[in-house]
C-alpha atoms as a printed R data frame, in Angstrom:
    type eleno elety resid chain resno       x       y       z
1   ATOM     1    CA   MET     A     1 -12.659  38.944  20.481
2   ATOM     2    CA   LYS     A     2  -8.900  40.377  21.105
3   ATOM     3    CA   GLN     A     3  -6.074  38.947  19.787
4   ATOM     4    CA   THR     A     4  -4.238  37.674  23.130
5   ATOM     5    CA   LEU     A     5  -2.587  34.406  21.313
6   ATOM     6    CA   PRO     A     6   1.384  34.656  20.848
7   ATOM     7    CA   LEU     A     7   2.028  33.862  17.015
8   ATOM     8    CA   LEU     A     8   3.498  30.107  18.577
9   ATOM     9    CA   VAL     A     9   0.261  29.334  19.867
10  ATOM    10    CA   ALA     A    10  -2.084  30.467  16.530
11  ATOM    11    CA   LEU     A    11   0.429  28.006  14.761
12  ATOM    12    CA   THR     A    12   0.424  25.523  17.009
13  ATOM    13    CA   LEU     A    13  -3.556  25.464  16.821
14  ATOM    14    CA   ALA     A    14  -3.694  25.523  13.089
15  ATOM    15    CA   SER     A    15  -1.216  22.788  12.587
16  ATOM    16    CA   GLN     A    16  -3.489  20.477  14.922
17  ATOM    17    CA   ALA     A    17  -6.437  21.164  12.681
18  ATOM    18    CA   VAL     A    18  -7.863  17.725  11.014
19  ATOM    19    CA   ALA     A    19  -8.071  19.125   7.950
20  ATOM    20    CA   GLN     A    20  -8.489  17.986   4.482
21  ATOM    21    CA   CYS     A    21  -7.582  21.154   2.236
22  ATOM    22    CA   SER     A    22  -4.243  21.794   1.092
23  ATOM    23    CA   VAL     A    23  -2.327  25.383   1.064
24  ATOM    24    CA   ASP     A    24  -0.923  26.381  -2.305
25  ATOM    25    CA   SER     A    25   1.904  28.286  -1.331
26  ATOM    26    CA   THR     A    26   2.631  29.804  -4.938
27  ATOM    27    CA   PHE     A    27  -0.161  32.255  -3.997
28  ATOM    28    CA   ALA     A    28   1.786  33.404  -0.759
29  ATOM    29    CA   GLN     A    29   2.756  36.527  -2.983
30  ATOM    30    CA   SER     A    30  -0.478  36.812  -4.726
31  ATOM    31    CA   GLY     A    31  -2.091  39.677  -2.140
32  ATOM    32    CA   PRO     A    32  -4.935  39.332  -0.110
33  ATOM    33    CA   GLY     A    33  -7.740  36.745  -1.291
34  ATOM    34    CA   LEU     A    34  -8.869  33.584  -2.053
35  ATOM    35    CA   TYR     A    35  -7.216  31.462  -4.732
36  ATOM    36    CA   PRO     A    36  -7.079  30.045  -7.145
37  ATOM    37    CA   GLN     A    37  -9.321  32.992  -8.904
38  ATOM    38    CA   GLY     A    38 -12.118  31.429 -10.457
39  ATOM    39    CA   PRO     A    39 -15.011  29.132  -9.631
40  ATOM    40    CA   MET     A    40 -14.359  26.055  -7.681
41  ATOM    41    CA   SER     A    41 -15.662  22.470  -8.059
42  ATOM    42    CA   PRO     A    42 -15.668  19.344  -6.025
43  ATOM    43    CA   ASP     A    43 -12.588  16.943  -6.900
44  ATOM    44    CA   CYS     A    44 -12.540  13.046  -6.103
45  ATOM    45    CA   ASP     A    45 -12.249  13.760  -2.813
46  ATOM    46    CA   LEU     A    46 -15.413  15.630  -2.492
47  ATOM    47    CA   LEU     A    47 -13.727  18.873  -1.523
48  ATOM    48    CA   ALA     A    48 -13.962  22.504  -3.174
49  ATOM    49    CA   SER     A    49 -11.028  23.869  -1.940
50  ATOM    50    CA   LYS     A    50  -9.618  27.369  -1.834
51  ATOM    51    CA   THR     A    51  -6.103  28.891  -0.773
52  ATOM    52    CA   VAL     A    52  -6.624  31.794   1.919
53  ATOM    53    CA   VAL     A    53  -4.357  34.624   1.833
54  ATOM    54    CA   GLY     A    54  -4.197  37.484   4.555
55  ATOM    55    CA   ILE     A    55  -4.038  40.918   4.921
56  ATOM    56    CA   THR     A    56  -1.225  42.807   6.779
57  ATOM    57    CA   ASP     A    57  -2.419  46.678   6.441
58  ATOM    58    CA   THR     A    58  -4.769  48.764   4.325
59  ATOM    59    CA   THR     A    59  -5.131  52.579   3.928
60  ATOM    60    CA   ILE     A    60  -8.510  54.349   5.075
61  ATOM    61    CA   ALA     A    61  -9.664  58.045   5.800
62  ATOM    62    CA   ASN     A    62  -8.676  59.352   8.330
63  ATOM    63    CA   PRO     A    63 -12.214  58.558  10.423
64  ATOM    64    CA   LEU     A    64 -11.100  61.686  12.552
65  ATOM    65    CA   GLY     A    65 -11.258  63.934  10.051
66  ATOM    66    CA   GLY     A    66  -8.930  66.104   8.272
67  ATOM    67    CA   GLY     A    67  -8.781  64.617   4.710
68  ATOM    68    CA   ASP     A    68  -5.877  62.522   5.270
69  ATOM    69    CA   GLU     A    69  -5.449  58.838   5.331
70  ATOM    70    CA   VAL     A    70  -4.572  56.430   7.686
71  ATOM    71    CA   THR     A    71  -2.784  52.905   7.386
72  ATOM    72    CA   VAL     A    72  -4.201  50.536   9.589
73  ATOM    73    CA   TYR     A    73  -1.838  47.477  10.593
74  ATOM    74    CA   LEU     A    74  -4.032  44.252  10.484
75  ATOM    75    CA   THR     A    75  -2.473  40.865  11.931
76  ATOM    76    CA   GLY     A    76  -4.901  38.245  11.589
77  ATOM    77    CA   ILE     A    77  -8.020  37.368   9.906
78  ATOM    78    CA   ARG     A    78 -11.326  34.904  10.428
79  ATOM    79    CA   ILE     A    79 -14.578  33.998   7.987
80  ATOM    80    CA   ASN     A    80 -17.243  35.495   9.979
81  ATOM    81    CA   ALA     A    81 -20.024  34.016   7.590
82  ATOM    82    CA   ILE     A    82 -20.710  32.473   4.375
83  ATOM    83    CA   LEU     A    83 -24.070  32.633   2.169
84  ATOM    84    CA   GLY     A    84 -25.012  30.686  -0.975
85  ATOM    85    CA   LEU     A    85 -23.910  27.155  -0.226
86  ATOM    86    CA   PRO     A    86 -26.389  24.760  -0.862
87  ATOM    87    CA   ALA     A    87 -28.023  22.423   1.485
88  ATOM    88    CA   GLY     A    88 -26.038  19.688   3.295
89  ATOM    89    CA   LEU     A    89 -22.684  21.590   2.078
90  ATOM    90    CA   THR     A    90 -20.443  23.138   4.958
91  ATOM    91    CA   LEU     A    91 -17.094  25.124   5.146
92  ATOM    92    CA   GLU     A    92 -14.381  23.948   6.818
93  ATOM    93    CA   THR     A    93 -10.637  25.475   7.065
94  ATOM    94    CA   ASP     A    94  -7.344  24.271   8.360
95  ATOM    95    CA   VAL     A    95  -7.709  26.367  11.513
96  ATOM    96    CA   MET     A    96 -11.297  24.659  12.870
97  ATOM    97    CA   ASP     A    97  -9.223  23.983  16.223
98  ATOM    98    CA   SER     A    98  -9.142  27.718  16.652
99  ATOM    99    CA   ALA     A    99 -12.630  27.970  16.394
100 ATOM   100    CA   ASP     A   100 -14.537  29.756  19.077
101 ATOM   101    CA   GLU     A   101 -18.318  31.709  19.009
102 ATOM   102    CA   GLU     A   102 -16.847  34.459  17.745
103 ATOM   103    CA   GLY     A   103 -15.129  32.184  14.892
104 ATOM   104    CA   GLN     A   104 -16.702  29.455  13.891
105 ATOM   105    CA   TRP     A   105 -13.889  28.795  11.399
106 ATOM   106    CA   GLY     A   106 -11.064  29.483  13.168
107 ATOM   107    CA   TYR     A   107  -8.560  32.564  12.678
108 ATOM   108    CA   TRP     A   108  -5.820  32.935  10.352
109 ATOM   109    CA   TYR     A   109  -2.730  34.887  11.951
110 ATOM   110    CA   ASN     A   110  -0.103  36.778  10.059
111 ATOM   111    CA   SER     A   111   3.756  35.960  10.978
112 ATOM   112    CA   GLY     A   112   6.152  38.613  12.045
113 ATOM   113    CA   SER     A   113   5.440  42.128  14.143
114 ATOM   114    CA   VAL     A   114   3.881  45.077  12.814
115 ATOM   115    CA   PRO     A   115   4.818  46.960  10.549
116 ATOM   116    CA   GLU     A   116   6.707  44.660   8.809
117 ATOM   117    CA   GLN     A   117   4.632  40.985   8.553
118 ATOM   118    CA   ASN     A   118   4.177  38.151   6.227
119 ATOM   119    CA   SER     A   119   0.405  37.559   5.353
120 ATOM   120    CA   ALA     A   120  -1.348  34.342   6.702
121 ATOM   121    CA   LEU     A   121  -1.504  31.473   4.557
122 ATOM   122    CA   GLY     A   122  -4.301  28.660   4.940
123 ATOM   123    CA   CYS     A   123  -7.146  26.869   3.490
124 ATOM   124    CA   GLY     A   124 -10.607  26.466   3.272
125 ATOM   125    CA   HIS     A   125 -13.009  23.811   1.565
126 ATOM   126    CA   VAL     A   126 -16.688  23.567   0.781
127 ATOM   127    CA   VAL     A   127 -17.684  19.649   2.173
128 ATOM   128    CA   GLY     A   128 -20.531  17.162   1.919
129 ATOM   129    CA   SER     A   129 -20.714  13.589   1.268
130 ATOM   130    CA   THR     A   130 -21.634  12.340  -2.057
131 ATOM   131    CA   ALA     A   131 -25.357  12.178  -1.970
132 ATOM   132    CA   ASP     A   132 -25.138  15.790  -1.092
133 ATOM   133    CA   TRP     A   133 -22.912  16.931  -4.053
134 ATOM   134    CA   GLU     A   134 -25.305  14.905  -5.929
135 ATOM   135    CA   ALA     A   135 -28.091  16.252  -5.162
136 ATOM   136    CA   ALA     A   136 -26.798  19.908  -5.638
137 ATOM   137    CA   ALA     A   137 -25.400  19.406  -8.987
138 ATOM   138    CA   GLY     A   138 -26.972  21.133 -11.735
139 ATOM   139    CA   GLY     A   139 -29.128  23.730  -9.191
140 ATOM   140    CA   GLY     A   140 -28.620  26.916  -8.200
141 ATOM   141    CA   PRO     A   141 -30.810  30.198  -8.522
142 ATOM   142    CA   ASN     A   142 -30.484  29.177 -12.587
143 ATOM   143    CA   ASN     A   143 -30.669  25.789 -12.183
144 ATOM   144    CA   ASP     A   144 -27.294  25.597 -13.851
145 ATOM   145    CA   GLY     A   145 -25.032  24.095 -11.178
146 ATOM   146    CA   VAL     A   146 -23.786  27.705 -10.634
147 ATOM   147    CA   TYR     A   147 -24.176  28.902  -6.766
148 ATOM   148    CA   PRO     A   148 -23.040  32.415  -5.893
149 ATOM   149    CA   LEU     A   149 -20.934  32.703  -2.851
150 ATOM   150    CA   GLU     A   150 -20.453  34.988  -0.091
151 ATOM   151    CA   PHE     A   151 -17.567  35.149   2.253
152 ATOM   152    CA   THR     A   152 -17.879  38.061   5.087
153 ATOM   153    CA   ILE     A   153 -14.008  38.220   5.774
154 ATOM   154    CA   ASP     A   154 -13.243  40.333   9.365
155 ATOM   155    CA   ALA     A   155  -9.772  41.523  10.088
156 ATOM   156    CA   TYR     A   156  -8.166  42.194  13.494
157 ATOM   157    CA   VAL     A   157  -6.634  45.636  13.684
158 ATOM   158    CA   GLU     A   158  -3.816  46.010  15.731
159 ATOM   159    CA   SER     A   159  -2.657  49.564  15.413
160 ATOM   160    CA   THR     A   160  -2.451  52.514  12.719
161 ATOM   161    CA   ASP     A   161   0.382  54.882  11.783
162 ATOM   162    CA   ASN     A   162  -1.541  57.404  13.218
163 ATOM   163    CA   ALA     A   163  -0.691  58.346  17.283
164 ATOM   164    CA   LEU     A   164  -4.063  60.357  17.742
165 ATOM   165    CA   LEU     A   165  -6.275  57.553  16.457
166 ATOM   166    CA   ASN     A   166  -4.300  54.753  18.584
167 ATOM   167    CA   GLN     A   167  -5.487  57.030  21.371
168 ATOM   168    CA   PHE     A   168  -8.798  55.843  20.839
169 ATOM   169    CA   LEU     A   169  -8.888  52.941  18.745
170 ATOM   170    CA   GLN     A   170  -8.265  49.543  21.165
171 ATOM   171    CA   PRO     A   171  -6.848  46.588  19.261
172 ATOM   172    CA   GLN     A   172  -9.949  44.470  17.902
173 ATOM   173    CA   TRP     A   173 -11.873  43.190  15.001
174 ATOM   174    CA   LEU     A   174 -12.705  45.232  12.056
175 ATOM   175    CA   SER     A   175 -16.137  44.459  12.806
176 ATOM   176    CA   ALA     A   176 -16.546  46.032  16.249
177 ATOM   177    CA   LEU     A   177 -15.176  49.314  15.202
178 ATOM   178    CA   GLY     A   178 -18.715  50.887  14.229
179 ATOM   179    CA   ASP     A   179 -18.141  54.165  12.749
180 ATOM   180    CA   LEU     A   180 -14.455  54.032  13.477
181 ATOM   181    CA   GLY     A   181 -14.173  51.845  10.421
182 ATOM   182    CA   PRO     A   182 -15.194  50.019   7.654
183 ATOM   183    CA   GLY     A   183 -16.683  47.003   9.288
184 ATOM   184    CA   ALA     A   184 -15.757  43.662   7.749
185 ATOM   185    CA   PHE     A   185 -15.449  43.043   4.058
186 ATOM   186    CA   VAL     A   186 -17.696  40.786   1.860
187 ATOM   187    CA   VAL     A   187 -15.389  38.818  -0.996
188 ATOM   188    CA   PHE     A   188 -17.610  36.576  -4.001
189 ATOM   189    CA   ASP     A   189 -16.710  33.632  -5.339
190 ATOM   190    CA   THR     A   190 -18.261  30.939  -6.884
191 ATOM   191    CA   LEU     A   191 -19.180  27.393  -6.750
192 ATOM   192    CA   VAL     A   192 -20.198  25.104  -9.411
193 ATOM   193    CA   ILE     A   193 -21.067  21.735  -9.386
194 ATOM   194    CA   LEU     A   194 -21.830  19.873 -12.683
195 ATOM   195    CA   PRO     A   195 -23.954  16.687 -13.308
196 ATOM   196    CA   GLY     A   196 -21.327  14.033 -13.643
197 ATOM   197    CA   PHE     A   197 -19.154  16.121 -11.305
198 ATOM   198    CA   ASN     A   198 -17.375  12.679  -9.907
199 ATOM   199    CA   THR     A   199 -17.174  11.226 -13.287
200 ATOM   200    CA   ILE     A   200 -13.451  10.672 -14.631
201 ATOM   201    CA   ALA     A   201 -12.401  10.230 -18.372
202 ATOM   202    CA   ALA     A   202 -11.514   6.396 -18.828
203 ATOM   203    CA   SER     A   203 -10.545   4.515 -22.316
204 ATOM   204    CA   ILE     A   204  -8.684   1.213 -22.926
205 ATOM   205    CA   ILE     A   205  -5.836   1.241 -24.886
206 ATOM   206    CA   GLY     A   206  -5.089  -1.983 -26.131
207 ATOM   207    CA   ALA     A   207  -5.291  -4.278 -29.606
208 ATOM   208    CA   ASP     A   208  -9.024  -4.810 -30.706
209 ATOM   209    CA   ASN     A   209  -8.007  -7.835 -32.594
210 ATOM   210    CA   ALA     A   210  -6.214 -10.625 -30.926
211 ATOM   211    CA   ASP     A   211  -5.305 -14.268 -31.658
212 ATOM   212    CA   ALA     A   212  -6.838 -16.987 -29.390
213 ATOM   213    CA   GLY     A   213  -4.667 -18.355 -26.901
214 ATOM   214    CA   SER     A   214  -1.546 -15.123 -27.518
215 ATOM   215    CA   SER     A   215  -1.902 -12.749 -24.606
216 ATOM   216    CA   TYR     A   216  -2.396  -9.056 -24.919
217 ATOM   217    CA   ILE     A   217  -1.429  -6.125 -22.803
218 ATOM   218    CA   TYR     A   218  -4.236  -3.949 -22.211
219 ATOM   219    CA   SER     A   219  -4.033  -0.690 -20.084
220 ATOM   220    CA   THR     A   220  -6.152   2.422 -18.836
221 ATOM   221    CA   ASP     A   221  -5.181   6.357 -18.952
222 ATOM   222    CA   ALA     A   222  -7.768   6.739 -16.426
223 ATOM   223    CA   ILE     A   223  -6.102   8.053 -13.145
224 ATOM   224    CA   GLY     A   224  -7.315   5.914  -9.914
225 ATOM   225    CA   ASP     A   225  -6.221   4.720  -6.615
226 ATOM   226    CA   THR     A   226  -7.919   1.190  -7.952
227 ATOM   227    CA   TYR     A   227  -8.804  -0.320 -11.142
228 ATOM   228    CA   ASP     A   228 -11.122  -3.688 -11.676
229 ATOM   229    CA   TRP     A   229 -11.038  -5.119 -14.874
230 ATOM   230    CA   THR     A   230 -13.393  -7.616 -16.253
231 ATOM   231    CA   VAL     A   231 -12.754  -9.680 -19.491
232 ATOM   232    CA   THR     A   232 -15.228 -11.926 -21.454
233 ATOM   233    CA   ASN     A   233 -14.089 -15.041 -23.279
234 ATOM   234    CA   GLY     A   234 -10.277 -14.621 -21.881
235 ATOM   235    CA   THR     A   235  -8.176 -15.232 -18.962
236 ATOM   236    CA   ILE     A   236  -6.405 -12.043 -16.963
237 ATOM   237    CA   VAL     A   237  -3.459 -13.406 -16.381
238 ATOM   238    CA   SER     A   238  -2.030 -10.426 -14.356
239 ATOM   239    CA   GLY     A   239  -2.160  -7.224 -13.230
240 ATOM   240    CA   GLN     A   240  -5.780  -6.801 -11.740
241 ATOM   241    CA   GLY     A   241  -6.536  -4.236  -9.710
242 ATOM   242    CA   THR     A   242  -3.683  -1.798 -11.528
243 ATOM   243    CA   ASP     A   243  -3.702   0.257 -14.463
244 ATOM   244    CA   SER     A   244  -2.782  -2.598 -16.782
245 ATOM   245    CA   ILE     A   245  -3.541  -5.868 -17.547
246 ATOM   246    CA   GLU     A   246  -2.358  -9.143 -19.726
247 ATOM   247    CA   VAL     A   247  -5.139 -11.039 -21.318
248 ATOM   248    CA   VAL     A   248  -4.987 -14.011 -22.966
249 ATOM   249    CA   TRP     A   249  -8.179 -14.556 -25.296
250 ATOM   250    CA   ASP     A   250 -10.425 -17.553 -26.000
251 ATOM   251    CA   VAL     A   251 -12.862 -16.431 -28.561
252 ATOM   252    CA   THR     A   252 -14.120 -13.131 -29.545
253 ATOM   253    CA   GLY     A   253 -14.902 -11.219 -26.428
254 ATOM   254    CA   GLN     A   254 -14.679  -8.197 -24.261
255 ATOM   255    CA   VAL     A   255 -12.290  -6.245 -21.734
256 ATOM   256    CA   ALA     A   256 -13.949  -3.752 -19.454
257 ATOM   257    CA   VAL     A   257 -12.144  -1.337 -16.907
258 ATOM   258    CA   ASN     A   258 -13.940   0.711 -13.725
259 ATOM   259    CA   ALA     A   259 -11.166   3.189 -12.379
260 ATOM   260    CA   ILE     A   260 -12.136   4.337  -8.903
261 ATOM   261    CA   ASN     A   261  -9.911   7.470  -7.806
262 ATOM   262    CA   ASN     A   262 -11.747   8.113  -3.982
263 ATOM   263    CA   ALA     A   263 -15.608   9.378  -5.063
264 ATOM   264    CA   CYS     A   264 -15.331   9.419  -8.653
265 ATOM   265    CA   SER     A   265 -15.112   6.590 -11.054
266 ATOM   266    CA   GLY     A   266 -14.817   6.016 -14.596
267 ATOM   267    CA   ALA     A   267 -15.835   3.045 -17.139
268 ATOM   268    CA   ASP     A   268 -14.721   2.097 -20.601
269 ATOM   269    CA   THR     A   269 -15.203  -1.108 -22.897
270 ATOM   270    CA   LEU     A   270 -13.244  -2.450 -25.500
271 ATOM   271    CA   ASP     A   271 -14.700  -5.213 -27.964
272 ATOM   272    CA   VAL     A   272 -12.060  -7.611 -29.235
273 ATOM   273    CA   THR     A   273 -12.111  -9.606 -32.380
274 ATOM   274    CA   VAL     A   274 -10.287 -13.202 -31.560
275 ATOM   275    CA   ILE     A   275  -9.026 -15.029 -34.917
276 ATOM   276    CA   ASN     A   276 -10.213 -18.391 -35.837
277 ATOM   277    CA   THR     A   277 -13.059 -17.879 -33.380
278 ATOM   278    CA   ALA     A   278 -14.860 -21.294 -34.941
279 ATOM   279    CA   MET     A   279 -11.721 -23.164 -33.666
280 ATOM   280    CA   ALA     A   280 -11.618 -21.942 -30.173
281 ATOM   281    CA   GLU     A   281 -14.973 -22.847 -28.889
282 ATOM   282    CA   ALA     A   282 -16.039 -21.216 -25.581
283 ATOM   283    CA   SER     A   283 -16.764 -24.952 -23.861
284 ATOM   284    CA   ARG     A   284 -13.388 -25.367 -22.105
285 ATOM   285    CA   THR     A   285 -12.264 -27.814 -18.971
286 ATOM   286    CA   ARG     A   286  -9.461 -27.063 -16.554
287 ATOM   287    CA   THR     A   287  -6.888 -27.725 -19.097
288 ATOM   288    CA   VAL     A   288  -3.593 -26.355 -18.603
289 ATOM   289    CA   VAL     A   289  -1.048 -25.719 -20.949
290 ATOM   290    CA   PHE     A   290   2.819 -24.962 -20.594
291 ATOM   291    CA   PRO     A   291   4.794 -23.390 -21.651
292 ATOM   292    CA   ASN     A   292   2.664 -21.464 -24.229
293 ATOM   293    CA   PRO     A   293   4.394 -20.182 -26.646
294 ATOM   294    CA   SER     A   294   6.860 -22.921 -26.739
295 ATOM   295    CA   GLU     A   295   9.861 -24.257 -28.853
296 ATOM   296    CA   GLY     A   296   7.987 -27.165 -29.277
297 ATOM   297    CA   LEU     A   297   7.255 -29.299 -26.128
298 ATOM   298    CA   PHE     A   298   4.483 -28.496 -24.599
299 ATOM   299    CA   HIS     A   299   3.074 -29.870 -21.332
300 ATOM   300    CA   VAL     A   300  -0.750 -30.515 -20.759
301 ATOM   301    CA   LEU     A   301  -2.010 -30.861 -17.674
302 ATOM   302    CA   LEU     A   302  -5.672 -32.435 -17.860
303 ATOM   303    CA   PRO     A   303  -8.527 -32.151 -15.414
304 ATOM   304    CA   ASP     A   304  -9.187 -35.741 -14.860
305 ATOM   305    CA   ASP     A   305  -7.486 -39.371 -15.671
306 ATOM   306    CA   GLY     A   306 -10.154 -40.518 -18.035
307 ATOM   307    CA   SER     A   307  -9.790 -41.001 -21.502
308 ATOM   308    CA   VAL     A   308  -9.173 -38.151 -23.465
309 ATOM   309    CA   ASP     A   309  -8.720 -38.577 -27.424
310 ATOM   310    CA   VAL     A   310  -6.381 -35.739 -28.680
311 ATOM   311    CA   ARG     A   311  -5.796 -33.773 -32.002
312 ATOM   312    CA   ILE     A   312  -3.428 -31.277 -33.028
313 ATOM   313    CA   LEU     A   313  -4.515 -29.324 -35.905
314 ATOM   314    CA   ASP     A   314  -2.779 -26.445 -37.827
315 ATOM   315    CA   MET     A   315  -4.844 -22.862 -38.938
316 ATOM   316    CA   ASN     A   316  -6.256 -24.468 -42.067
317 ATOM   317    CA   GLY     A   317  -8.112 -27.726 -39.856
318 ATOM   318    CA   SER     A   318  -5.649 -29.982 -41.106
319 ATOM   319    CA   VAL     A   319  -4.979 -32.645 -38.586
320 ATOM   320    CA   VAL     A   320  -1.144 -32.750 -37.806
321 ATOM   321    CA   ARG     A   321  -1.219 -35.458 -34.893
322 ATOM   322    CA   THR     A   322  -3.751 -37.593 -32.660
323 ATOM   323    CA   GLU     A   323  -3.178 -40.026 -30.069
324 ATOM   324    CA   ARG     A   324  -5.348 -41.557 -27.134
325 ATOM   325    CA   SER     A   325  -4.572 -40.377 -23.470
326 ATOM   326    CA   SER     A   326  -5.927 -43.084 -20.686
327 ATOM   327    CA   GLY     A   327  -5.074 -42.964 -16.789
328 ATOM   328    CA   ARG     A   328  -3.053 -39.892 -16.932
329 ATOM   329    CA   ARG     A   329  -3.285 -36.597 -15.497
330 ATOM   330    CA   SER     A   330  -0.772 -34.940 -17.998
331 ATOM   331    CA   LEU     A   331   0.807 -35.310 -21.653
332 ATOM   332    CA   GLN     A   332   3.381 -33.955 -23.917
333 ATOM   333    CA   VAL     A   333   2.667 -32.459 -26.923
334 ATOM   334    CA   ASP     A   334   5.869 -32.202 -29.297
335 ATOM   335    CA   LEU     A   335   5.465 -30.025 -32.085
336 ATOM   336    CA   ARG     A   336   9.495 -29.631 -32.650
337 ATOM   337    CA   ASN     A   337   9.086 -31.212 -36.404
338 ATOM   338    CA   THR     A   338   6.411 -29.142 -37.041
339 ATOM   339    CA   PRO     A   339   6.735 -25.177 -38.922
340 ATOM   340    CA   THR     A   340   6.514 -22.384 -36.139
341 ATOM   341    CA   GLY     A   341   2.960 -21.118 -36.249
342 ATOM   342    CA   MET     A   342   0.070 -21.427 -34.736
343 ATOM   343    CA   TYR     A   343  -1.997 -24.953 -33.807
344 ATOM   344    CA   ILE     A   344  -5.107 -25.930 -32.363
345 ATOM   345    CA   LEU     A   345  -4.997 -28.529 -29.439
346 ATOM   346    CA   GLU     A   346  -8.242 -30.007 -29.098
347 ATOM   347    CA   LEU     A   347  -9.077 -32.681 -26.356
348 ATOM   348    CA   ARG     A   348 -12.606 -34.730 -26.344
349 ATOM   349    CA   SER     A   349 -13.112 -36.478 -23.075
350 ATOM   350    CA   ALA     A   350 -16.742 -37.814 -21.603
351 ATOM   351    CA   THR     A   351 -17.266 -34.178 -20.166
352 ATOM   352    CA   GLY     A   352 -16.947 -32.324 -23.318
353 ATOM   353    CA   VAL     A   353 -14.406 -31.143 -25.934
354 ATOM   354    CA   ALA     A   354 -12.140 -28.139 -25.124
355 ATOM   355    CA   ARG     A   355 -10.135 -26.403 -27.582
356 ATOM   356    CA   GLU     A   356  -6.775 -24.692 -26.952
357 ATOM   357    CA   CYS     A   357  -4.358 -22.511 -29.288
358 ATOM   358    CA   LEU     A   358  -0.237 -23.381 -29.478
359 ATOM   359    CA   VAL     A   359   1.740 -21.167 -30.141
360 ATOM   360    CA   ARG     A   360   5.003 -22.696 -31.967
361 ATOM   361    CA   ASN     A   361   8.123 -20.399 -31.748
């Protein structure tokens, strides 16, 4: 294929490509090649990406003989082939919209004009479904998750600095030059897919000893898009779906999180021991107490208007106050004349016994 597209058109095609890889411009001055150097592995977008840096010129022995060297000016590159990809995984680039039969992954063209050019800068990635990546994990020639890759790279020859050679040379791809040139060249790389590649580290940060009825903050250091929290024997007051939640504990229980970042996930659990669990039984009604903590006045919303025996106990189990509520859906508990600290509100009705922790500030 001859280079017939003006630079502006080529850049327009590149900008229209629907690609998910990102060009890392920090490699712009790194010389021709695929960057970063070293193995590539799938990320949480199920992409294994490389930044592509083009080549502007190279020096070869004069194919016409004479022992001198010739500078060959190259204005674009393309990928002719890739060998070694696991089944189900494919290569895509940010210039796929410029692809044709000769360049199925598109073309990267340098900016500027010969001989003063700036290397083309683009990107490519290996992509596949979660199932494809998982099937390839731990495979490869040595069953260690390492896949050697070979990229056949072609470059477009615009001209040389040898006037005589230019008379024989038409602008064309290196692979078409035959005996007049070195042909396309091979770049070796490595794709590493280890089992658990889509697992992210997650740990819960927060108290593992708590007071019944008090609220505690739990967070995770996992980097995720969404967070799913579950709490056993406690209530999530706020924060569900974020990286931090507030929990009010009833009895000894557990907090767990599952952090999700696209195709990756990570989970952790934390066992929490709640003090005075013997008094904070799991059997509960839909009783609501507010405010809690309080300076001494607590409002209690009862689940029904039946007869309820109310007892207030201190943390030693001694009864501080008793009363009976009948035909009311709410009551007020006054602890303003009691010392600050924690108390147990016990409600006995025909439907059972419920206990809530009160915090007197």
